[in-house]
Coordinates of N, CA, C and O and ligand atoms in Angstrom, one line a residue:
M1 N 180.5 59.2 20.2 CA 179.0 59.3 19.7 C 178.9 60.0 18.7 O 179.7 60.5 17.9
A2 N 177.2 59.5 18.5 CA 176.8 60.0 16.8 C 175.5 59.8 17.1 O 174.5 59.4 17.3
K3 N 175.4 61.0 16.0 CA 173.4 60.9 16.4 C 173.3 60.3 14.9 O 174.5 60.1 13.7
L4 N 172.1 59.4 15.4 CA 171.4 58.9 13.9 C 170.4 59.0 13.0 O 169.4 60.7 13.8
E5 N 170.1 58.8 12.5 CA 169.0 59.5 11.3 C 167.6 58.8 12.1 O 167.8 57.8 12.0
I6 N 166.9 59.8 11.9 CA 165.7 58.8 12.4 C 164.5 58.8 11.4 O 164.5 60.2 10.3
L7 N 164.0 58.0 11.4 CA 163.1 57.6 10.7 C 162.0 58.4 10.5 O 161.3 58.5 11.7
E8 N 160.9 58.7 9.5 CA 159.9 59.3 9.2 C 158.4 59.1 8.6 O 159.0 58.2 8.2
F9 N 157.8 58.9 9.8 CA 156.0 58.8 9.0 C 156.3 59.1 7.8 O 155.8 60.7 7.4
P10 N 155.2 58.8 6.4 CA 155.1 57.1 6.1 C 156.3 56.1 5.9 O 155.6 55.1 5.5
D11 N 157.5 56.3 6.1 CA 158.5 55.3 5.7 C 158.3 53.6 6.1 O 157.8 53.5 7.1
S12 N 158.1 52.9 5.6 CA 158.1 51.5 5.2 C 158.7 50.5 7.0 O 157.8 50.0 7.4
R13 N 159.8 51.0 6.4 CA 161.2 50.8 7.4 C 160.0 51.2 9.5 O 160.8 49.7 10.2
L14 N 159.8 52.1 9.8 CA 158.6 52.1 10.6 C 158.0 50.6 11.2 O 157.4 50.8 12.3
R15 N 157.3 50.0 10.0 CA 156.5 49.2 10.0 C 156.8 48.1 10.5 O 156.5 46.8 10.4
T16 N 158.3 47.5 10.6 CA 159.3 46.4 10.9 C 159.0 46.2 12.4 O 159.0 46.7 13.2
V17 N 158.6 44.7 12.6 CA 158.4 44.0 13.7 C 160.1 43.8 14.4 O 160.6 43.2 13.9
A18 N 160.9 44.2 15.6 CA 161.9 44.1 16.1 C 161.8 42.8 16.4 O 161.1 42.1 17.1
K19 N 163.2 42.5 16.4 CA 163.1 40.8 17.1 C 164.1 41.3 18.7 O 165.0 42.0 18.8
L20 N 164.2 40.3 19.0 CA 164.8 40.1 20.5 C 166.2 40.5 20.3 O 166.8 40.0 19.1
V21 N 166.5 40.8 21.1 CA 168.3 41.3 21.4 C 168.4 40.3 22.3 O 168.5 40.1 23.3
E22 N 169.8 39.7 21.6 CA 170.3 38.3 22.2 C 172.0 38.4 22.8 O 172.2 37.7 23.6
V23 N 172.6 39.4 22.1 CA 174.2 39.7 22.3 C 174.2 40.9 23.0 O 173.4 42.0 22.6
F24 N 174.7 41.2 24.4 CA 174.8 42.2 25.0 C 176.1 43.0 24.7 O 177.0 42.1 26.2
D25 N 176.7 43.4 24.2 CA 178.0 43.3 23.5 C 178.2 45.1 23.9 O 177.5 45.9 23.9
A26 N 179.8 45.5 23.3 CA 180.2 46.9 23.6 C 179.3 47.7 22.5 O 179.1 48.9 22.6
P27 N 179.4 46.8 20.8 CA 178.3 47.7 19.5 C 177.2 48.0 20.4 O 176.6 49.4 20.2
L28 N 176.3 47.2 21.4 CA 175.0 47.6 21.4 C 174.6 48.8 22.9 O 173.9 49.6 22.8
A29 N 175.9 48.8 23.2 CA 176.5 49.7 24.5 C 176.6 51.2 23.8 O 176.0 52.5 24.0
R30 N 177.0 50.9 22.6 CA 177.5 52.3 21.4 C 176.2 52.7 21.2 O 175.9 53.9 21.0
L31 N 175.2 51.7 20.2 CA 174.2 51.8 19.8 C 173.2 52.8 20.9 O 172.5 53.9 20.6
I32 N 173.3 52.5 22.3 CA 172.2 52.9 23.2 C 172.9 54.3 23.7 O 172.0 55.7 23.6
E33 N 174.1 54.8 23.5 CA 174.7 55.8 23.7 C 174.1 56.9 22.4 O 173.8 57.6 22.6
D34 N 174.4 56.4 20.8 CA 173.9 57.4 20.4 C 172.5 57.1 20.1 O 172.3 58.3 19.8
M35 N 171.8 56.6 20.9 CA 170.7 56.9 20.8 C 169.8 58.2 21.8 O 169.2 58.8 21.7
Y36 N 170.9 57.8 22.7 CA 170.5 58.6 23.7 C 170.8 60.2 23.5 O 170.3 61.1 23.2
E37 N 172.0 60.4 22.3 CA 172.4 61.5 21.8 C 171.5 61.9 20.9 O 170.9 63.4 20.8
T38 N 171.1 61.2 19.9 CA 169.8 61.6 19.3 C 168.4 61.7 19.7 O 168.2 63.1 19.5
M39 N 168.2 61.4 20.8 CA 167.1 61.2 21.5 C 166.9 63.2 22.3 O 166.1 63.8 22.2
Y40 N 168.5 63.3 22.6 CA 168.2 64.3 23.6 C 168.7 65.6 22.7 O 168.0 66.7 22.9
D41 N 169.0 65.3 21.6 CA 169.2 66.5 20.4 C 168.4 67.0 20.1 O 167.6 67.8 19.4
A42 N 167.2 66.0 19.5 CA 166.0 66.2 18.8 C 165.1 67.5 19.7 O 164.8 68.1 18.4
P43 N 164.8 67.8 20.7 CA 164.7 66.8 21.4 C 163.4 66.0 21.5 O 162.5 66.6 21.3
G44 N 163.2 65.0 22.4 CA 162.9 64.0 22.4 C 162.4 63.3 23.9 O 163.6 63.4 24.8
I45 N 161.5 62.9 24.1 CA 161.4 61.9 25.8 C 161.6 60.6 25.7 O 161.4 59.7 26.7
G46 N 161.9 60.2 24.4 CA 161.9 58.3 24.3 C 162.0 58.4 22.9 O 161.8 58.7 21.9
L47 N 162.7 57.3 22.3 CA 163.1 56.6 21.4 C 163.2 55.3 21.3 O 164.1 54.4 22.2
A48 N 162.8 54.4 20.1 CA 162.9 53.2 19.9 C 164.0 52.8 19.1 O 163.9 53.8 17.6
A49 N 164.6 51.6 19.4 CA 165.4 51.6 17.8 C 165.2 51.3 16.6 O 165.5 51.9 15.7
T50 N 163.9 51.0 16.2 CA 163.0 51.0 15.4 C 163.4 52.5 14.8 O 163.3 52.3 13.1
Q51 N 163.3 53.6 15.0 CA 162.9 54.8 15.0 C 164.5 55.2 14.3 O 164.7 56.0 13.4
V52 N 165.6 54.5 14.1 CA 166.6 54.7 13.8 C 167.2 53.4 12.7 O 168.2 53.7 12.5
N53 N 166.5 52.6 12.6 CA 166.4 51.7 11.6 C 167.6 50.7 12.1 O 168.2 49.6 10.9
V54 N 167.4 50.4 13.4 CA 167.4 49.5 13.8 C 166.9 48.2 14.5 O 166.0 48.2 15.6
H55 N 166.8 46.8 13.9 CA 165.2 46.7 14.1 C 165.1 45.5 15.3 O 165.3 44.6 15.1
Q56 N 165.8 45.9 16.4 CA 165.9 44.9 17.6 C 164.8 45.6 19.0 O 164.7 46.7 18.9
R57 N 165.0 45.0 19.8 CA 163.7 45.4 21.0 C 164.5 45.8 22.0 O 164.6 45.3 22.8
L58 N 164.6 47.1 21.8 CA 165.4 48.0 22.5 C 164.7 49.5 22.7 O 164.5 49.8 21.3
L59 N 164.7 50.1 23.6 CA 164.1 51.7 23.7 C 164.6 52.3 24.8 O 165.4 51.9 25.6
I60 N 165.0 53.4 24.9 CA 164.7 55.0 26.1 C 164.4 55.9 26.0 O 163.6 55.9 24.8
A61 N 164.0 56.1 27.1 CA 163.1 57.1 27.7 C 164.0 58.0 28.6 O 164.5 57.8 29.5
D62 N 163.5 59.3 28.8 CA 163.7 60.3 30.2 C 162.6 61.2 30.0 O 162.7 62.2 29.0
V63 N 161.5 61.6 30.7 CA 160.6 62.1 30.6 C 161.2 63.6 31.7 O 160.2 64.5 31.6
S64 N 162.2 63.4 31.9 CA 162.4 64.6 32.9 C 163.1 66.0 32.0 O 163.6 65.8 31.2
E65 N 162.8 66.7 32.6 CA 163.0 68.5 31.7 C 164.6 68.1 31.9 O 165.3 68.6 30.6
D66 N 165.1 67.9 33.1 CA 167.2 68.2 33.2 C 167.5 67.3 32.1 O 169.0 66.9 32.6
H67 N 166.9 65.6 31.4 CA 167.5 64.8 30.6 C 168.5 64.0 31.6 O 169.7 63.6 31.7
D68 N 168.2 64.0 33.4 CA 169.1 63.3 34.3 C 167.9 62.0 34.6 O 168.5 61.2 35.6
T69 N 167.4 61.8 34.1 CA 166.4 60.2 34.4 C 166.3 59.1 33.4 O 165.1 59.1 32.6
P70 N 167.7 59.1 32.8 CA 167.5 57.9 31.6 C 167.0 56.6 32.1 O 166.9 56.2 32.9
L71 N 166.0 56.2 31.2 CA 165.6 54.9 31.0 C 165.7 54.1 29.7 O 165.5 54.4 28.6
T72 N 166.6 52.7 30.1 CA 167.0 51.9 29.0 C 166.2 50.7 29.2 O 166.6 50.3 30.2
L73 N 165.4 50.1 28.3 CA 164.7 49.2 28.4 C 164.7 48.3 27.3 O 164.6 48.6 26.1
I74 N 165.6 46.8 27.4 CA 165.7 45.6 26.5 C 165.0 44.8 26.5 O 164.5 44.2 27.6
N75 N 164.3 44.1 25.3 CA 163.4 43.2 25.6 C 162.0 43.5 26.2 O 162.1 42.7 27.3
P76 N 161.4 44.6 26.4 CA 160.7 44.9 27.4 C 159.4 44.3 27.1 O 158.9 44.0 25.6
L77 N 158.6 43.9 27.9 CA 157.5 43.1 28.2 C 156.4 43.8 29.0 O 157.0 44.0 30.1
I78 N 155.1 43.9 28.7 CA 154.2 44.2 29.5 C 153.5 43.5 30.5 O 152.9 42.7 29.6
R79 N 153.7 43.3 31.8 CA 153.4 42.3 32.6 C 151.8 42.3 33.1 O 151.0 41.5 33.3
E80 N 151.7 43.7 33.3 CA 150.3 44.3 33.9 C 150.3 45.6 33.4 O 151.0 46.2 33.3
Q81 N 148.6 46.0 33.4 CA 148.3 47.1 33.0 C 147.3 47.3 33.7 O 146.4 46.4 34.1
S82 N 147.0 48.6 34.5 CA 145.7 48.7 35.1 C 145.2 50.4 34.8 O 145.9 51.0 34.0
G83 N 143.9 50.6 34.4 CA 143.5 52.1 34.1 C 143.5 52.5 33.2 O 144.0 51.8 32.2
T84 N 143.2 53.5 32.6 CA 143.5 54.0 31.3 C 143.5 55.7 31.4 O 143.6 56.5 32.5
Q85 N 144.3 56.9 30.7 CA 144.4 58.0 30.5 C 144.6 58.1 29.2 O 144.6 57.4 28.5
I86 N 144.5 59.4 29.2 CA 144.4 59.8 27.7 C 145.4 61.0 27.8 O 145.2 62.0 28.6
S87 N 146.8 61.2 26.6 CA 147.3 62.6 26.9 C 147.9 62.5 25.6 O 147.6 62.0 24.3
Q88 N 148.4 64.0 25.3 CA 149.0 64.3 24.0 C 150.3 64.2 23.7 O 150.9 63.5 24.5
E89 N 150.1 63.3 22.8 CA 151.1 62.5 22.0 C 151.8 63.0 21.0 O 151.2 63.0 19.9
G90 N 153.2 62.7 21.1 CA 154.0 63.0 20.1 C 155.0 62.0 19.2 O 155.2 61.0 20.6
C91 N 155.7 62.4 18.6 CA 156.6 61.1 18.1 C 157.5 62.2 17.0 O 157.4 62.7 15.8
L92 N 158.8 61.4 17.5 CA 160.3 62.2 16.8 C 160.1 61.7 15.2 O 160.4 62.1 14.6
S93 N 159.5 60.6 14.6 CA 159.4 60.1 13.3 C 157.6 60.5 12.6 O 157.5 60.5 11.6
V94 N 157.5 61.5 13.5 CA 155.6 62.0 13.0 C 156.2 63.9 13.4 O 155.4 64.0 14.1
P95 N 157.0 64.5 12.8 CA 157.5 65.7 13.5 C 156.4 66.7 13.4 O 155.5 67.2 12.6
G96 N 156.0 67.3 14.6 CA 155.3 68.3 14.5 C 153.6 68.0 14.4 O 152.9 68.8 14.5
I97 N 153.2 66.7 14.8 CA 151.9 66.4 14.7 C 151.6 65.8 16.6 O 152.6 65.0 16.9
F98 N 151.1 66.2 17.2 CA 150.1 65.6 18.1 C 148.9 65.0 18.2 O 147.9 65.7 17.9
A99 N 148.4 64.7 19.0 CA 147.3 64.0 19.1 C 146.8 62.9 20.6 O 147.9 62.5 21.0
D100 N 145.5 63.3 20.7 CA 145.2 62.5 21.7 C 144.8 60.9 21.6 O 144.6 61.1 20.8
V101 N 145.6 60.4 22.7 CA 145.8 59.0 22.7 C 145.6 58.0 23.8 O 145.8 58.7 24.8
E102 N 144.7 57.1 23.9 CA 144.5 56.7 25.6 C 145.4 55.5 25.5 O 145.5 54.7 24.7
R103 N 145.8 55.1 26.7 CA 146.6 54.3 27.3 C 146.5 53.8 28.6 O 145.7 54.5 29.0
A104 N 147.0 52.4 28.8 CA 146.9 52.4 30.3 C 147.8 53.2 31.3 O 148.7 53.9 31.0
E105 N 147.2 53.4 32.4 CA 147.8 54.5 33.1 C 148.6 54.2 34.4 O 149.4 54.9 34.4
H106 N 148.7 52.5 34.2 CA 150.3 51.8 35.7 C 150.3 50.8 34.8 O 149.1 49.9 34.3
I107 N 151.7 50.5 34.8 CA 151.6 49.4 33.8 C 153.3 48.5 34.5 O 153.9 49.5 35.2
V108 N 153.5 47.2 34.6 CA 154.5 46.6 35.0 C 155.5 46.6 33.9 O 154.6 45.4 33.3
V109 N 156.5 46.2 33.7 CA 157.2 46.1 33.0 C 158.5 45.5 32.8 O 159.2 45.4 33.6
E110 N 158.8 44.0 32.6 CA 159.8 43.3 32.3 C 161.0 43.7 31.4 O 160.3 43.5 30.5
A111 N 162.2 43.7 31.8 CA 162.8 44.0 30.6 C 164.2 43.9 31.5 O 164.7 43.4 31.9
Q112 N 165.4 43.8 30.3 CA 166.8 43.4 30.6 C 167.3 44.8 30.8 O 167.0 45.2 29.4
D113 N 168.3 44.7 31.3 CA 169.5 45.5 31.0 C 170.3 45.7 30.3 O 170.2 44.8 29.8
I114 N 171.4 46.7 30.5 CA 172.5 46.5 29.2 C 173.3 45.2 29.4 O 174.1 45.2 28.7
K115 N 173.4 44.7 30.5 CA 174.2 43.8 31.0 C 173.5 42.2 30.6 O 174.1 40.8 30.9
G116 N 171.6 42.1 30.5 CA 171.1 41.5 30.2 C 170.5 40.7 30.9 O 169.3 39.9 31.2
K117 N 170.6 41.7 32.5 CA 169.9 40.9 33.7 C 168.3 41.6 33.4 O 168.4 42.9 33.3
S118 N 167.8 40.8 34.1 CA 165.9 40.6 34.0 C 166.0 42.1 35.1 O 166.3 41.3 35.9
W119 N 164.7 43.0 34.6 CA 164.0 43.8 36.2 C 162.9 44.0 35.9 O 162.5 43.7 34.6
I120 N 162.3 44.7 37.0 CA 160.6 44.9 36.8 C 161.1 46.6 36.7 O 161.4 46.7 37.5
L121 N 159.7 47.1 36.6 CA 159.9 48.5 36.8 C 158.5 48.9 36.6 O 157.1 48.0 36.5
E122 N 157.9 49.4 37.8 CA 156.7 49.9 37.4 C 156.3 51.7 37.2 O 157.0 52.4 37.4
A123 N 155.6 51.8 35.9 CA 155.2 53.4 35.7 C 153.8 53.8 35.9 O 153.2 52.5 35.5
E124 N 154.0 54.6 35.8 CA 152.9 55.6 35.6 C 152.7 57.2 34.8 O 153.9 57.3 34.3
E125 N 151.6 57.2 34.7 CA 151.5 58.7 34.2 C 152.3 58.6 32.9 O 152.1 58.3 31.7
M126 N 153.3 59.8 32.3 CA 153.9 60.0 31.5 C 154.9 59.0 30.8 O 155.2 58.9 30.2
N127 N 155.3 58.6 32.4 CA 156.5 57.1 31.7 C 156.1 55.9 31.7 O 156.3 55.8 30.4
A128 N 154.7 55.9 31.9 CA 153.9 55.0 31.7 C 153.3 54.8 29.8 O 153.8 54.1 29.1
V129 N 152.9 56.5 29.7 CA 152.6 56.6 28.2 C 153.9 56.5 27.3 O 153.6 55.5 26.1
C130 N 155.0 57.3 28.1 CA 156.1 56.8 26.8 C 156.6 55.5 26.5 O 156.7 54.8 25.3
I131 N 156.8 54.5 27.8 CA 157.2 53.6 27.6 C 156.0 52.5 26.8 O 156.8 51.5 25.5
Q132 N 155.1 52.8 26.4 CA 154.0 52.2 25.9 C 153.9 52.7 24.6 O 154.0 51.6 23.5
H133 N 154.1 53.7 23.9 CA 154.7 54.5 22.9 C 155.6 53.8 22.1 O 155.5 53.6 21.4
E134 N 156.8 53.6 23.2 CA 157.8 53.6 22.3 C 158.2 51.8 22.1 O 158.1 50.9 21.2
I135 N 157.2 50.6 23.0 CA 156.9 49.3 22.5 C 156.4 49.2 21.4 O 156.3 48.1 20.9
D136 N 155.2 50.2 21.2 CA 154.7 50.2 19.8 C 155.6 50.2 18.7 O 155.5 49.6 18.0
H137 N 156.0 51.2 18.5 CA 157.2 51.1 17.8 C 158.1 49.9 17.4 O 158.5 49.8 16.5
L138 N 158.4 49.1 18.5 CA 159.0 47.8 18.1 C 158.1 46.8 18.0 O 158.6 45.7 17.1
N139 N 156.9 47.0 17.2 CA 156.1 46.1 16.6 C 155.3 46.7 16.0 O 154.2 46.4 15.3
G140 N 156.3 47.8 15.4 CA 156.1 48.2 13.8 C 154.8 49.1 13.9 O 154.1 49.8 12.6
K141 N 154.3 49.5 15.3 CA 153.4 50.5 15.1 C 153.3 52.1 15.7 O 154.2 52.2 16.3
L142 N 152.6 52.8 15.2 CA 152.9 53.9 15.3 C 151.7 54.7 16.3 O 150.8 54.2 16.0
F143 N 151.5 55.9 16.8 CA 150.6 56.5 17.5 C 149.5 56.9 16.7 O 148.4 57.0 16.7
V144 N 150.0 57.4 15.3 CA 148.9 58.1 14.3 C 148.2 56.5 13.9 O 146.8 56.8 13.6
D145 N 148.0 55.5 14.4 CA 147.3 54.7 14.3 C 146.0 54.2 15.1 O 145.0 53.5 14.5
Y146 N 146.5 54.9 15.9 CA 145.0 55.1 16.8 C 144.1 55.9 16.1 O 142.7 55.9 16.7
L147 N 144.9 57.0 15.5 CA 143.7 58.1 14.9 C 142.7 57.4 13.7 O 143.4 56.1 12.7
S148 N 141.7 57.6 13.2 CA 141.2 57.6 12.5 C 141.9 57.9 10.6 O 142.9 58.6 10.9
T149 N 141.3 57.1 9.7 CA 142.1 57.0 8.5 C 142.0 58.7 8.1 O 142.9 58.8 7.0
L150 N 141.2 58.9 7.9 CA 141.1 60.6 7.4 C 142.0 61.3 7.8 O 143.1 62.3 7.4
K151 N 142.3 61.2 9.2 CA 143.1 62.3 9.9 C 144.3 61.7 10.0 O 145.6 62.2 9.5
R152 N 144.7 60.6 9.4 CA 145.9 59.7 8.9 C 146.6 60.4 8.0 O 148.2 60.8 7.4
D153 N 145.5 60.2 7.2 CA 146.0 60.9 5.4 C 146.4 62.6 5.6 O 147.0 62.8 4.9
M154 N 145.3 63.2 6.6 CA 145.7 64.2 6.5 C 147.0 64.6 7.2 O 148.0 65.2 6.5
I155 N 147.4 63.7 8.0 CA 149.3 64.1 8.4 C 149.9 63.7 7.6 O 150.8 64.7 7.2
R156 N 149.3 62.5 6.6 CA 150.7 62.1 5.6 C 150.5 63.3 4.9 O 151.6 63.3 4.4
R157 N 149.5 64.3 4.4 CA 150.2 64.9 3.3 C 150.6 66.5 3.9 O 151.2 67.2 3.5
K158 N 150.3 66.6 5.2 CA 150.5 67.8 6.1 C 152.5 67.8 6.3 O 153.1 68.6 5.6
L159 N 153.1 66.8 6.4 CA 154.5 66.0 6.4 C 155.1 66.2 5.0 O 156.3 66.6 4.6
D160 N 154.2 65.9 4.2 CA 154.9 65.7 2.6 C 155.3 67.6 2.6 O 155.6 67.8 1.6
K161 N 154.1 68.1 2.8 CA 154.4 69.5 2.4 C 155.3 70.4 3.0 O 156.0 70.9 2.6
Q162 N 155.8 69.6 4.7 CA 156.4 70.4 5.1 C 157.7 69.6 4.8 O 158.8 70.9 4.1
R163 N 158.0 69.0 4.0 CA 159.1 68.5 3.6 C 159.9 69.1 2.1 O 160.8 69.0 2.1
R164 N 158.6 69.4 1.8 CA 158.7 69.8 0.0 C 159.4 71.1 0.7 O 160.3 72.0 -0.1
L165 N 158.9 72.1 1.7 CA 158.9 73.9 2.2 C 160.5 73.4 2.4 O 161.1 74.4 2.2
A166 N 160.6 72.4 3.2 CA 162.3 72.1 3.6 C 163.4 72.2 2.4 O 164.4 72.4 2.5
V167 N 163.2 71.3 1.7 CA 163.7 71.0 0.5 C 163.8 72.4 -0.5 O 165.2 72.9 -0.5
G168 N 163.1 73.2 -0.5 CA 162.6 74.6 -1.0 C 163.8 75.5 0.0 O 164.1 76.7 -0.9
T169 N 163.8 75.4 1.1 CA 164.6 76.7 1.6 C 166.6 76.6 1.6 O 166.7 75.4 1.4
Ligands
NI201 NI1 157.3 57.9 18.4

């Protein structure tokens, strides 16, 4: 396994709309393994392929504390959604920034597994938030896009400063 580099806002590659996964082969399985290693190491609760500069419709998530509930969704589609919830979100591509975002409370998702077989998943609460956040990544969208332009510019400046400080140390 190998740790992958995570793209950070405002990298324009994060704006790429991912393409459908059509080949379910060993390299795809390896990519998924590497994504889990990268996500658990970060640590984070979700990671979309877009964030590691692979523009295919694939995401992983694990909202458990013990890293024992991995969820891999390939070509995910939200079939139904209901209710609303507001929760504080963060993102490995926007390090150190957290903000409230409104999402559907309950979703039904159709996806394919690592062998290409279709399945249906119902998710709510944090799991539903995480899946919606990661599907946004596959469409080139970030959680900071839900905030005002002013707030987004502030975040951009704060991240620039963090990076300058990191280079200086
Ligand atoms: Ni994210």
